[in-house]
Coordinates of N, CA and C in Angstrom, one line a residue:
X1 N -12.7 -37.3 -5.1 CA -11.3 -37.4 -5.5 C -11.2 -38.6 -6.4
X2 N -10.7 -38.2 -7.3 CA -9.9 -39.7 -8.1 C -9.1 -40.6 -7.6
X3 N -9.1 -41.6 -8.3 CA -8.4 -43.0 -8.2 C -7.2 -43.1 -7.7
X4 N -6.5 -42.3 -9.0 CA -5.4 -41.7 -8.6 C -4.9 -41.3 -10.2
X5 N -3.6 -40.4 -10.1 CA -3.2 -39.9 -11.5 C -1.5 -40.8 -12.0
X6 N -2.1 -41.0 -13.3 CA -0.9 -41.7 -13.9 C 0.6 -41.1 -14.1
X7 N 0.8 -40.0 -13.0 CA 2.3 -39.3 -13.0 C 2.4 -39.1 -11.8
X8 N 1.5 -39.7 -10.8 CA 2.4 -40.0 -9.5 C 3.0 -40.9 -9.1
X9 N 4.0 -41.2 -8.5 CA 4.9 -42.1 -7.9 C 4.1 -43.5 -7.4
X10 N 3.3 -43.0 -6.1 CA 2.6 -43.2 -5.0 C 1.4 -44.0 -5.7
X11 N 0.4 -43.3 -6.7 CA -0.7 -44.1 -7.7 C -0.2 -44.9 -8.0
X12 N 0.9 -45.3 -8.7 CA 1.2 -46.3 -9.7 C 2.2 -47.1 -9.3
X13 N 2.4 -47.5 -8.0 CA 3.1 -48.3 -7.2 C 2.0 -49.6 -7.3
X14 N 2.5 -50.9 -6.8 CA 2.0 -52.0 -6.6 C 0.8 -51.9 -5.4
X15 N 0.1 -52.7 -5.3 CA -0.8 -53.0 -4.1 C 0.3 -53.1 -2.6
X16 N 1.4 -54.1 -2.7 CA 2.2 -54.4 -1.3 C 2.7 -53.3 -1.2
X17 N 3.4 -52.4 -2.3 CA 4.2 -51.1 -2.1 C 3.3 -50.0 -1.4
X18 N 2.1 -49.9 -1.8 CA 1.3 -49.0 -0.9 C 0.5 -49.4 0.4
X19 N 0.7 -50.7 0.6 CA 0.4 -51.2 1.6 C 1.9 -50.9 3.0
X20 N 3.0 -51.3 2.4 CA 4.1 -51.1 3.4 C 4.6 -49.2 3.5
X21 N 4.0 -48.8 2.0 CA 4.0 -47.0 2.3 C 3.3 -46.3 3.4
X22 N 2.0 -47.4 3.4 CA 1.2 -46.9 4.3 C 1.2 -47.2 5.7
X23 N 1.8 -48.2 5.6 CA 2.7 -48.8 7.2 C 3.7 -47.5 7.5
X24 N 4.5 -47.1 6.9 CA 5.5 -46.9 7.2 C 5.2 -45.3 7.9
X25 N 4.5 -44.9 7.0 CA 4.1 -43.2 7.2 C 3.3 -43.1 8.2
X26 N 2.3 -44.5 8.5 CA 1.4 -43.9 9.8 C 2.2 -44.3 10.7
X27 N 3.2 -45.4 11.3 CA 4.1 -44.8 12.3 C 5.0 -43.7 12.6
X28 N 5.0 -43.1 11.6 CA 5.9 -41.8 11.4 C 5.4 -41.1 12.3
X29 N 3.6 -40.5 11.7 CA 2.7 -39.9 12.3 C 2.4 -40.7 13.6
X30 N 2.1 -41.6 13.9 CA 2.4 -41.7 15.1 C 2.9 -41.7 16.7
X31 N 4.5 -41.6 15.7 CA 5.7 -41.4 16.7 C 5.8 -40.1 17.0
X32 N 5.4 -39.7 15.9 CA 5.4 -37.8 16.0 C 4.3 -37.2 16.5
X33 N 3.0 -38.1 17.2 CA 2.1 -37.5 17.6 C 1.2 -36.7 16.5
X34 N 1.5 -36.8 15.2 CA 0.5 -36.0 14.1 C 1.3 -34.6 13.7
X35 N 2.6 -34.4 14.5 CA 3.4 -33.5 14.6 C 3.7 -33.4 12.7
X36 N 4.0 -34.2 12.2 CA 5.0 -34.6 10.8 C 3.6 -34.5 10.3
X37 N 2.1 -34.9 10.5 CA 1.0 -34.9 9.7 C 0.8 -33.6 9.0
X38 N 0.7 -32.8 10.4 CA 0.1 -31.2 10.4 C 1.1 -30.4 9.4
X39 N 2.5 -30.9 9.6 CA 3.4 -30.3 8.6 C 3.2 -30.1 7.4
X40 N 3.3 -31.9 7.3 CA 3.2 -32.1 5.6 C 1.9 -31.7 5.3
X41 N 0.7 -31.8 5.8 CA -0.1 -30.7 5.0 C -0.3 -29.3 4.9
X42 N 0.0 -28.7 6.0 CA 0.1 -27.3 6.2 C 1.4 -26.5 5.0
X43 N 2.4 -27.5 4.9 CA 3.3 -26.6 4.3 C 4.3 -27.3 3.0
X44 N 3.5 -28.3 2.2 CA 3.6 -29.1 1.2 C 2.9 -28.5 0.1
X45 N 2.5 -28.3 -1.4 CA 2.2 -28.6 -2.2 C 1.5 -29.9 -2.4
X46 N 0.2 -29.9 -2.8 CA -0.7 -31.6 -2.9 C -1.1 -31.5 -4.3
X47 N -1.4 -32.3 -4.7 CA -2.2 -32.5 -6.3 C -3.1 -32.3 -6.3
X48 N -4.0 -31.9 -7.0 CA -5.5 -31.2 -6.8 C -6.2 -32.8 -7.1
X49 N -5.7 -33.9 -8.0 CA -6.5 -34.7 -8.6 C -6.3 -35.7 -7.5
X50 N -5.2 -35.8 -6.8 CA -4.9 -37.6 -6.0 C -4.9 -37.4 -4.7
X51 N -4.2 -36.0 -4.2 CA -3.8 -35.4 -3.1 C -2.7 -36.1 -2.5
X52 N -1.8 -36.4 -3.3 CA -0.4 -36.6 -3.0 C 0.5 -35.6 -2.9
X53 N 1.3 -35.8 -2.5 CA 2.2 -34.4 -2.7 C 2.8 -34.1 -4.0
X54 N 2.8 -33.1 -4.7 CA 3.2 -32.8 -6.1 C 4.8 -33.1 -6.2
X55 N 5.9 -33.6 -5.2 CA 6.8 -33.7 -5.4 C 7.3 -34.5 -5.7
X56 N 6.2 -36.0 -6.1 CA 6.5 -36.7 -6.5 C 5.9 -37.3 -7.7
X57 N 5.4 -36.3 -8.9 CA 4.9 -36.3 -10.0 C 5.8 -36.4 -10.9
X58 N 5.8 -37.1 -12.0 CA 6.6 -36.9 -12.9 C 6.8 -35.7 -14.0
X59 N 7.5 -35.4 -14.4 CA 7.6 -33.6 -14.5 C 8.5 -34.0 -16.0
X60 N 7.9 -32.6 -17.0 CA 9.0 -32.5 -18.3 C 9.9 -31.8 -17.9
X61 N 10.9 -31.5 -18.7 CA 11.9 -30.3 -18.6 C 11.7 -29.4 -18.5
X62 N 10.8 -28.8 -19.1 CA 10.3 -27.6 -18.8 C 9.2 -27.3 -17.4
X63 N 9.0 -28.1 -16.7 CA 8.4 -28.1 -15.5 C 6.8 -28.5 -15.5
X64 N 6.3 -28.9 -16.9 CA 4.8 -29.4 -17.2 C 4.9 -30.4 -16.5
X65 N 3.8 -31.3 -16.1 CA 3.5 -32.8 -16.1 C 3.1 -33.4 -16.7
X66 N 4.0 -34.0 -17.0 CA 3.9 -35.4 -18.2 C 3.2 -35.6 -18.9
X67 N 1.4 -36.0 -18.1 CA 0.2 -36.5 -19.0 C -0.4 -34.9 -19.8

């Protein structure tokens, strides 16, 4: 897997920002028992390059991505 891609949200956040993202989401999964985990990957769209979810990619008008 790569680094990460320069049209995701999530990549190109700060060091603290992905630090408190990542706080924030594993109590999610936590509280949910892995309930919210199994979801979001079972039934999300991911990026083939970062494995983030594609919904938060930056997108043209016509629905390409950006890079």
């Amino acid at each position: 897997m790569a680094s990460g891609c320069r049209d995701c949200a999530t990549c190109t956040k700060s060091g603290l920002g992905k630090l408190v993202q990542h706080t924030v989401v594993g109590l999610v999964y936590l509280c949910t028992l892995g309930i919210g985990y199994a979801l979001k990957r079972g039934l999300r769209r991911h990026c083939p390059q970062c494995g983030h979810l594609l919904s938060g990619h930056a997108r043209r008008a016509d629905g390409s991505f950006r890079d």
